[in-house]
XYZ file of C-alpha atoms in Angstrom:
553
model
C -33.808 14.182 17.298
C -37.036 15.974 17.811
C -39.694 13.664 19.415
C -42.476 14.150 16.738
C -40.037 12.534 14.331
C -40.261 9.312 16.227
C -43.781 9.573 16.487
C -44.526 10.734 12.931
C -46.504 7.340 12.258
C -48.738 7.630 15.133
C -49.767 11.413 15.959
C -52.431 13.037 13.824
C -50.633 15.633 11.551
C -51.513 19.249 13.077
C -53.408 20.368 9.680
C -55.821 17.578 10.389
C -57.200 19.670 13.260
C -57.592 22.934 11.114
C -58.340 21.997 7.837
C -62.046 21.081 6.950
C -61.887 20.660 3.281
C -59.248 18.250 2.158
C -57.496 18.137 -1.212
C -56.046 14.955 -2.605
C -52.797 15.879 -1.026
C -53.910 16.641 2.344
C -55.736 13.308 3.084
C -53.588 12.523 6.123
C -55.761 9.429 6.842
C -54.295 7.929 3.632
C -50.675 8.467 4.442
C -48.358 5.484 4.544
C -45.721 4.660 7.416
C -42.264 6.336 6.938
C -39.746 4.216 5.211
C -36.730 6.520 4.955
C -35.145 8.316 7.717
C -32.103 10.321 6.882
C -30.227 12.091 9.892
C -26.626 12.182 8.368
C -24.061 14.988 9.243
C -25.515 16.220 12.442
C -24.165 15.907 15.950
C -26.250 13.222 17.165
C -24.389 11.291 20.087
C -27.256 8.657 20.617
C -30.311 7.413 19.144
C -33.383 7.078 21.062
C -35.077 3.665 21.677
C -38.112 5.090 20.331
C -36.806 4.270 16.947
C -38.854 1.042 17.347
C -42.026 3.301 16.360
C -40.783 3.290 12.779
C -41.275 -0.266 12.028
C -41.877 0.329 8.279
C -38.206 1.639 7.697
C -36.484 0.285 4.816
C -33.421 3.058 4.895
C -31.990 4.596 8.144
C -28.938 6.887 7.270
C -27.116 8.251 10.331
C -23.498 8.779 9.026
C -21.211 11.495 10.019
C -22.559 11.990 13.409
C -20.938 11.231 16.977
C -22.724 8.335 17.909
C -20.864 6.118 20.307
C -23.510 3.284 20.567
C -26.508 2.134 18.835
C -29.975 1.423 20.573
C -30.816 -2.147 20.868
C -34.513 -1.333 19.398
C -32.731 -1.194 16.218
C -33.216 -4.974 15.915
C -37.030 -4.431 15.684
C -36.926 -2.580 12.308
C -37.508 -5.811 10.567
C -38.296 -4.304 7.151
C -34.642 -2.375 7.320
C -32.728 -3.063 4.102
C -29.975 -0.325 4.309
C -28.205 0.762 7.384
C -25.450 3.572 7.135
C -23.944 4.467 10.506
C -20.376 5.093 8.890
C -18.338 8.035 10.155
C -19.264 7.733 13.823
C -17.451 6.589 16.963
C -18.739 3.321 17.419
C -16.916 0.917 19.713
C -19.314 -2.144 19.256
C -22.398 -3.154 17.591
C -25.419 -4.577 19.520
C -26.295 -8.045 19.235
C -29.862 -7.182 18.309
C -28.641 -5.885 14.974
C -28.200 -9.198 13.974
C -32.149 -9.855 14.093
C -32.375 -7.672 10.726
C -32.954 -10.322 8.464
C -33.874 -8.420 5.371
C -30.659 -6.099 5.546
C -28.882 -5.851 2.169
C -26.612 -2.887 2.765
C -24.406 -2.388 6.146
C -22.014 0.440 6.205
C -19.920 0.624 9.205
C -16.618 2.269 8.136
C -14.770 4.954 9.669
C -15.631 3.722 13.506
C -13.630 2.401 16.267
C -14.887 -1.043 16.096
C -12.400 -3.644 17.465
C -14.459 -6.642 16.903
C -17.683 -7.765 15.168
C -20.349 -9.998 17.096
C -19.798 -13.882 16.462
C -23.166 -14.454 15.036
C -22.586 -11.960 12.034
C -23.243 -14.720 9.699
C -27.137 -14.375 10.659
C -27.271 -11.251 8.336
C -27.765 -13.798 5.329
C -29.135 -11.308 2.849
C -26.441 -9.064 3.181
C -25.167 -7.909 -0.520
C -22.824 -5.047 0.874
C -20.808 -4.825 4.053
C -17.986 -1.881 4.584
C -16.211 -2.299 7.766
C -13.227 -0.358 6.472
C -11.249 2.155 8.676
C -11.800 0.411 12.034
C -9.501 -1.312 14.620
C -10.484 -4.853 13.677
C -7.822 -7.802 14.379
C -9.903 -10.355 13.103
C -13.148 -11.579 11.404
C -15.900 -13.835 12.745
C -15.918 -17.365 11.133
C -19.556 -16.892 10.683
C -18.853 -14.713 7.786
C -18.736 -17.737 5.732
C -22.595 -17.852 6.062
C -22.719 -14.399 4.207
C -23.250 -16.112 0.850
C -25.196 -13.400 -0.900
C -22.634 -10.953 -0.292
C -21.300 -9.041 -3.397
C -18.997 -6.293 -2.086
C -16.894 -6.732 1.164
C -14.439 -3.868 2.234
C -12.140 -4.775 5.115
C -9.544 -2.060 4.130
C -7.529 -0.061 6.846
C -7.827 -2.521 9.915
C -5.178 -4.464 11.685
C -6.098 -7.937 10.283
C -3.132 -10.233 10.266
C -4.935 -12.995 8.178
C -8.176 -13.967 6.517
C -10.325 -16.919 7.520
C -10.193 -19.506 4.839
C -14.011 -20.003 5.103
C -14.432 -16.511 3.247
C -13.981 -18.382 0.144
C -17.600 -19.877 0.292
C -18.966 -16.387 -0.602
C -19.816 -17.543 -3.760
C -21.527 -14.257 -4.581
C -18.583 -12.206 -3.869
C -17.512 -9.929 -6.785
C -15.275 -7.077 -4.720
C -13.090 -7.749 -1.844
C -11.013 -5.065 -0.576
C -8.282 -5.816 1.985
C -5.995 -2.747 1.302
C -3.760 -1.612 4.164
C -3.887 -4.414 6.778
C -1.131 -6.718 8.073
C -1.764 -9.724 6.007
C 1.451 -11.857 5.430
C -0.338 -14.536 3.185
C -3.780 -15.181 1.656
C -5.617 -18.260 2.176
C -5.026 -20.505 -0.917
C -8.856 -21.285 -0.935
C -9.417 -17.550 -1.716
C -8.319 -18.912 -5.428
C -11.608 -20.757 -5.515
C -14.002 -17.642 -5.557
C -15.301 -18.104 -8.838
C -17.135 -14.755 -8.908
C -14.721 -12.640 -7.840
C -13.989 -9.631 -10.174
C -11.991 -7.120 -8.010
C -9.255 -8.039 -5.402
C -7.463 -5.418 -3.321
C -4.560 -6.569 -1.416
C -2.450 -3.286 -1.503
C -0.130 -1.939 1.543
C -0.042 -5.251 3.185
C 3.033 -7.452 4.116
C 2.615 -10.050 1.383
C 5.641 -12.084 0.128
C 4.013 -13.850 -2.739
C 0.777 -14.059 -4.466
C -1.660 -16.713 -4.414
C -2.428 -18.939 -7.264
C -5.917 -18.291 -8.903
C -7.113 -21.532 -10.466
C -10.974 -20.672 -10.241
C -10.932 -16.826 -10.654
C -11.887 -16.978 -14.168
C -13.713 -13.636 -13.840
C -11.050 -11.489 -11.974
C -10.617 -8.449 -13.834
C -8.496 -6.215 -11.410
C -5.859 -7.340 -9.008
C -3.963 -4.723 -6.822
C -1.130 -5.903 -4.809
C 1.106 -2.923 -4.813
C 3.213 -1.740 -1.775
C 3.983 -5.457 -0.314
C 7.106 -7.254 -0.091
C 6.612 -9.502 -2.938
C 9.770 -10.995 -4.523
C 8.658 -13.646 -7.137
C 5.899 -13.587 -9.801
C 5.432 -16.947 -10.972
C 3.735 -18.302 -13.961
C 1.274 -20.149 -11.782
C 0.195 -16.661 -10.291
C -0.856 -15.617 -13.724
C -1.917 -18.277 -16.140
C -5.544 -18.961 -15.097
C -6.290 -15.012 -15.243
C -7.813 -14.963 -18.461
C -10.224 -11.858 -17.739
C -7.606 -9.788 -16.160
C -7.515 -6.125 -17.520
C -5.863 -4.480 -14.498
C -2.445 -5.771 -12.710
C -0.871 -3.385 -10.127
C 2.153 -4.475 -8.440
C 3.967 -1.319 -7.827
C 6.566 -0.894 -4.681
C 7.348 -4.441 -4.358
C 10.611 -6.601 -4.790
C 9.828 -8.250 -8.085
C 12.906 -9.318 -9.831
C 11.702 -10.788 -12.879
C 8.611 -11.030 -15.181
C 7.595 -14.629 -16.460
C 7.025 -15.003 -20.110
C 3.578 -16.268 -19.037
C 2.532 -12.754 -18.828
C 1.658 -12.744 -22.395
C -1.268 -15.162 -21.747
C -3.096 -12.423 -20.270
C -4.553 -11.229 -23.604
C -7.073 -8.726 -21.834
C -4.545 -6.891 -19.931
C -5.052 -3.137 -20.296
C -3.031 -1.935 -17.252
C 0.273 -3.004 -15.763
C 1.996 -1.258 -13.230
C 5.412 -2.363 -12.153
C 6.812 0.808 -10.915
C 9.591 0.824 -8.074
C 10.565 -2.976 -8.042
C 13.880 -4.627 -9.179
C 13.330 -5.979 -12.361
C 16.304 -5.715 -14.567
C 14.851 -7.261 -17.703
C 11.572 -7.729 -19.238
C 10.187 -10.539 -21.671
C 10.057 -8.555 -24.903
C 6.865 -10.443 -25.813
C 4.984 -8.233 -23.543
C 4.979 -6.040 -26.658
C 2.477 -8.322 -28.143
C -0.103 -7.965 -25.493
C -3.094 -6.758 -27.750
C -5.198 -4.567 -25.305
C -2.232 -2.982 -23.131
C -2.614 0.735 -22.920
C -0.719 1.729 -19.739
C 2.695 0.024 -18.823
C 4.439 1.871 -15.776
C 8.176 0.767 -15.208
C 9.795 3.654 -13.514
C 12.179 2.727 -10.621
C 13.374 -0.224 -11.826
C 17.217 -1.321 -12.688
C 16.251 -2.224 -16.182
C 19.437 -2.622 -18.150
C 18.020 -3.059 -21.778
C 15.639 -0.192 -21.815
C 17.243 3.286 -21.649
C 15.444 5.905 -19.355
C 14.545 8.320 -22.175
C 12.545 5.605 -23.846
C 10.574 4.927 -20.502
C 9.439 8.700 -20.514
C 7.955 8.444 -24.206
C 5.103 6.518 -22.947
C 3.367 3.064 -23.420
C 3.053 2.931 -27.071
C 6.605 3.833 -27.792
C 7.759 1.223 -25.278
C 5.739 -1.672 -26.682
C 6.974 -0.701 -30.136
C 10.425 -1.002 -28.946
C 9.845 -4.515 -27.002
C 8.301 -5.753 -30.213
C 11.168 -4.647 -32.384
C 13.513 -6.443 -29.913
C 11.682 -9.955 -29.893
C 13.757 -10.609 -33.427
C 16.908 -9.568 -31.883
C 16.106 -11.983 -28.882
C 15.416 -14.747 -30.840
C 18.955 -14.539 -32.497
C 20.650 -13.851 -29.254
C 18.582 -15.501 -26.512
C 20.775 -14.594 -23.638
C 21.056 -11.071 -24.336
C 24.590 -11.165 -23.223
C 27.647 -10.470 -25.716
C 28.871 -13.665 -26.764
C 32.232 -14.961 -25.144
C 34.714 -15.016 -28.112
C 38.137 -16.841 -28.364
C 39.697 -13.337 -27.826
C 38.360 -12.922 -24.487
C 40.520 -13.657 -21.537
C 38.930 -16.042 -18.818
C 39.530 -13.556 -16.336
C 37.904 -10.554 -18.184
C 34.971 -12.450 -19.264
C 32.814 -11.254 -16.281
C 34.045 -7.698 -16.275
C 32.489 -5.275 -18.574
C 35.254 -2.865 -19.445
C 32.940 -0.759 -21.659
C 30.881 0.024 -18.695
C 34.186 0.751 -16.572
C 35.806 2.958 -19.254
C 32.843 4.694 -20.746
C 29.858 4.792 -18.409
C 32.181 4.986 -15.277
C 30.097 1.982 -13.973
C 31.487 -0.918 -11.720
C 28.824 -3.364 -11.620
C 28.564 -6.907 -10.206
C 25.149 -7.276 -9.126
C 22.436 -9.962 -8.809
C 25.115 -12.567 -8.870
C 24.348 -13.949 -5.226
C 27.970 -13.571 -4.414
C 29.425 -13.727 -1.001
C 32.405 -11.648 -2.195
C 33.210 -9.356 -4.885
C 36.032 -11.047 -7.072
C 39.500 -9.330 -6.787
C 39.895 -8.914 -10.469
C 36.692 -6.681 -10.390
C 38.750 -4.040 -8.513
C 41.951 -4.714 -10.490
C 40.196 -4.115 -13.723
C 39.437 -0.381 -12.501
C 43.254 0.347 -12.878
C 42.875 3.960 -12.021
C 39.774 4.645 -14.623
C 37.516 7.083 -12.656
C 34.547 5.105 -11.661
C 31.490 7.239 -10.564
C 28.950 4.360 -9.863
C 29.241 1.250 -7.897
C 26.379 -1.448 -7.996
C 27.067 -4.406 -5.814
C 23.423 -4.914 -5.090
C 21.538 -8.406 -4.644
C 24.364 -10.309 -3.563
C 25.085 -12.187 -0.230
C 27.726 -9.927 0.833
C 28.065 -9.846 4.706
C 30.596 -6.896 4.667
C 31.223 -3.796 2.398
C 34.294 -4.688 0.420
C 37.125 -3.022 1.776
C 38.667 -2.176 -1.522
C 35.990 0.286 -2.347
C 38.465 2.852 -0.740
C 40.402 2.544 -3.772
C 37.653 4.491 -5.716
C 37.569 7.343 -3.151
C 38.706 10.121 -5.373
C 35.820 9.502 -8.048
C 32.864 7.447 -6.797
C 29.618 9.246 -5.932
C 26.873 6.790 -6.284
C 27.281 3.253 -4.394
C 24.603 0.618 -4.100
C 24.890 -2.072 -1.902
C 21.193 -2.919 -1.400
C 19.781 -6.464 -0.905
C 22.674 -7.882 0.811
C 23.592 -9.238 4.280
C 25.624 -6.395 5.523
C 25.229 -5.955 9.410
C 27.637 -2.688 9.614
C 28.959 0.046 7.831
C 33.036 -0.064 7.585
C 35.414 2.585 8.042
C 36.423 2.311 4.290
C 33.187 3.642 3.250
C 33.447 6.608 5.410
C 36.336 7.825 3.313
C 34.337 8.067 0.084
C 34.438 11.819 0.259
C 32.685 12.579 -3.078
C 29.639 10.228 -2.194
C 26.268 11.917 -2.994
C 23.929 8.752 -3.102
C 24.225 5.893 -0.980
C 21.635 2.675 -1.325
C 21.711 0.319 1.706
C 18.182 -1.050 1.561
C 17.257 -4.495 2.548
C 20.182 -5.447 4.829
C 20.939 -6.310 8.442
C 22.010 -2.794 9.851
C 21.262 -1.668 13.208
C 23.416 1.330 13.527
C 25.583 3.839 11.713
C 29.211 4.749 12.626
C 29.933 8.268 13.558
C 32.608 8.520 11.092
C 29.984 8.943 8.378
C 29.809 12.544 9.422
C 32.848 12.693 7.054
C 30.428 12.100 4.004
C 29.442 15.952 3.815
C 28.305 15.834 0.445
C 25.892 12.964 0.839
C 22.521 13.762 -0.456
C 20.318 10.564 -0.768
C 20.515 7.753 1.736
C 18.189 4.713 1.562
C 18.157 2.638 4.733
C 14.802 0.932 4.366
C 14.110 -2.783 5.141
C 16.671 -3.032 7.697
C 16.729 -3.258 11.456
C 17.230 0.179 13.071
C 15.542 0.547 16.436
C 16.678 4.313 16.847
C 16.981 6.971 14.183
C 20.767 7.086 13.263
C 22.224 10.138 15.191
C 25.027 10.733 12.755
C 22.372 11.683 10.026
C 21.400 14.769 11.849
C 24.853 15.960 11.121
C 25.298 15.448 7.499
C 23.594 18.553 6.412
C 23.670 18.001 2.773
C 21.114 15.220 2.929
C 17.986 16.060 0.868
C 16.410 12.703 1.027
C 16.352 9.965 4.016
C 14.515 6.740 3.355
C 14.134 4.568 6.552
C 10.892 3.144 5.841
C 10.285 -0.736 7.099
C 12.542 -0.584 10.092
C 11.671 -0.480 13.984
C 12.368 3.303 14.537
C 10.758 4.472 17.866
C 11.413 8.104 18.141
C 12.966 10.971 16.050
C 14.278 14.442 17.269
C 12.511 17.305 15.798
C 14.818 20.066 16.937
C 17.889 18.157 15.213
C 15.852 17.625 12.050
C 14.846 21.170 11.715
C 18.774 22.022 11.452
C 18.685 19.941 8.346
C 17.463 22.679 6.154
C 17.875 20.953 2.983
C 16.035 17.789 3.848
C 13.109 17.608 1.454
C 12.034 13.852 1.925
C 11.704 11.831 5.057
C 10.177 8.353 4.651
C 9.480 6.808 8.119
C 6.760 4.440 7.124
C 5.979 1.188 8.743
C 8.035 1.785 11.803
C 7.544 1.748 15.666
C 6.716 5.661 16.152
C 4.297 5.755 19.032
C 4.170 9.618 18.950
C 4.682 12.204 16.415
C 6.450 15.195 18.072
C 4.403 18.370 17.156
C 7.824 20.302 16.628
C 8.361 18.373 13.469
C 5.809 20.987 11.920
C 8.533 23.393 12.121
C 10.559 21.388 9.633
C 9.507 23.525 6.877
C 11.961 22.534 4.262
C 10.297 19.029 4.207
C 8.351 18.364 1.046
C 7.486 14.922 1.615
C 7.120 13.279 5.134
C 5.778 9.731 5.007
C 4.392 8.182 8.455
C 1.811 5.665 7.336
C 1.979 2.365 9.069
C 3.222 3.412 12.494
C 1.436 2.643 15.800
C 0.750 6.331 16.702
C -2.965 7.362 17.431
C -2.558 11.041 16.077
C -2.217 12.214 13.630
C -5.142 10.185 12.414
C -5.156 8.493 8.984
C -7.385 11.174 7.508
C -4.587 14.012 8.435
C -1.867 11.857 6.804
C -3.995 11.435 3.614
C -4.054 15.246 3.037
C -0.316 15.511 2.279
C 2.915 16.863 3.660
C 1.964 20.523 3.783
C -1.477 19.826 5.687
C 0.164 17.354 8.030
C 3.027 20.064 8.837
C 0.380 22.481 9.504
C -1.655 20.309 11.696
C 1.448 19.484 13.734
C 2.412 23.002 14.245
C -1.136 23.668 15.480
C -0.342 21.256 18.489
C 2.676 22.793 19.550
C 1.887 23.743 23.165
C 1.976 27.676 23.548
């Protein structure tokens, strides 16, 4: 920074020495002290302690530079109200910063901060604080003193929990905790009466908190977690909610109490495990957007989902009457139904070529399920959401016809040889089991195109997959895979999608950039340092290009 910038309040302007007739604009002796200084988007590596010569500053903006530290003299700018030091390389904040008692906006996002000073709560007039995209693992308890804070952004850090004291921030309207490692949310958070927007996406939450006092909450974003249950208690107080985003979780059912959310405008339940919906959803008066793709819905045809929200709501309303006459939605058992066949849907077997016994929490598949097939060519098997500890050996009886097998959400710890004989298999879903490896015999599944192994216990990439050359999609997210072999992956020239999110990859081999068939490569949530999050965010093509540029010549 040129020295005369720091001395602008002190030095007599150049023109004062030359100009002898002063117009109104030139009366330098009436100039006020500098109040705003913007040095953004330069290449500054440090700021001079001379900054203290500008005590009237109310705004200092040095974002997008290369600062590794801040001068302690900052603490003398007692009139400062807005400080933007985002997009730098700061590893710490000087304690003197905490003396800025008039500071209202402090932007620290996209730095390399691993901790914040304990006395942070001294900044009592702060209304906006952004510390997103740093390396923070905890929050100082003194945060509770920031009672005037309106917006708090903690996204993209390494927080495992939030201090319960955060709940006394009585002015807080927007709280963003996206992309951390939160497994729970303090129950006291539910007492924050001013909260309007809450972002909890991309964490490790298994349930939502209850919100008894959040009467003003308008937006709740909790997608990409591991939420399994949506309770009436989670919803019934949220009278003002207009956006509820719960995509990419493991929610199995939607409670009827969702109809209490009379102001709901957007409901996103994409990619969950919902098999049926309360038809009363159709009565929500403000609902403009309802997303349900990627759920095993039995009662709603796929083509209906593609017709848009209004058609879907109209259909749900039409079913409310049907539901009243046959509440269970299951065909009634008549005197003509044989006891042994009452749980077997012969129509599904003969017409839909589907053998289904899912969501029954069963430890074994009843023998009569296989007996009922009796030579009918079954194409699809769905035994998901049970308590199976092994793959039912009798699946081998379906080897001449079955091409889609779903054994997700069980307790299977190994893949049996019987499964390896299903030569026509194209789709195999084994997500949410206890698998640590795959047998070499799986190489015989030469037609396998899609395999879902997410949420298992793999520590290494299953080597046999490299040899199944028909594979187009490999989903291995949420395991503990530590490395991949880019040379073997390059040989898989049909592989278009590779999901390795939330694993233990410490490095990404640059040669992965040579896998040019990849259209989707997902690597978020791994502990590697490079590529940085900004590169990942640009999409697969840019990521592959970046990796290729790093290959040693």
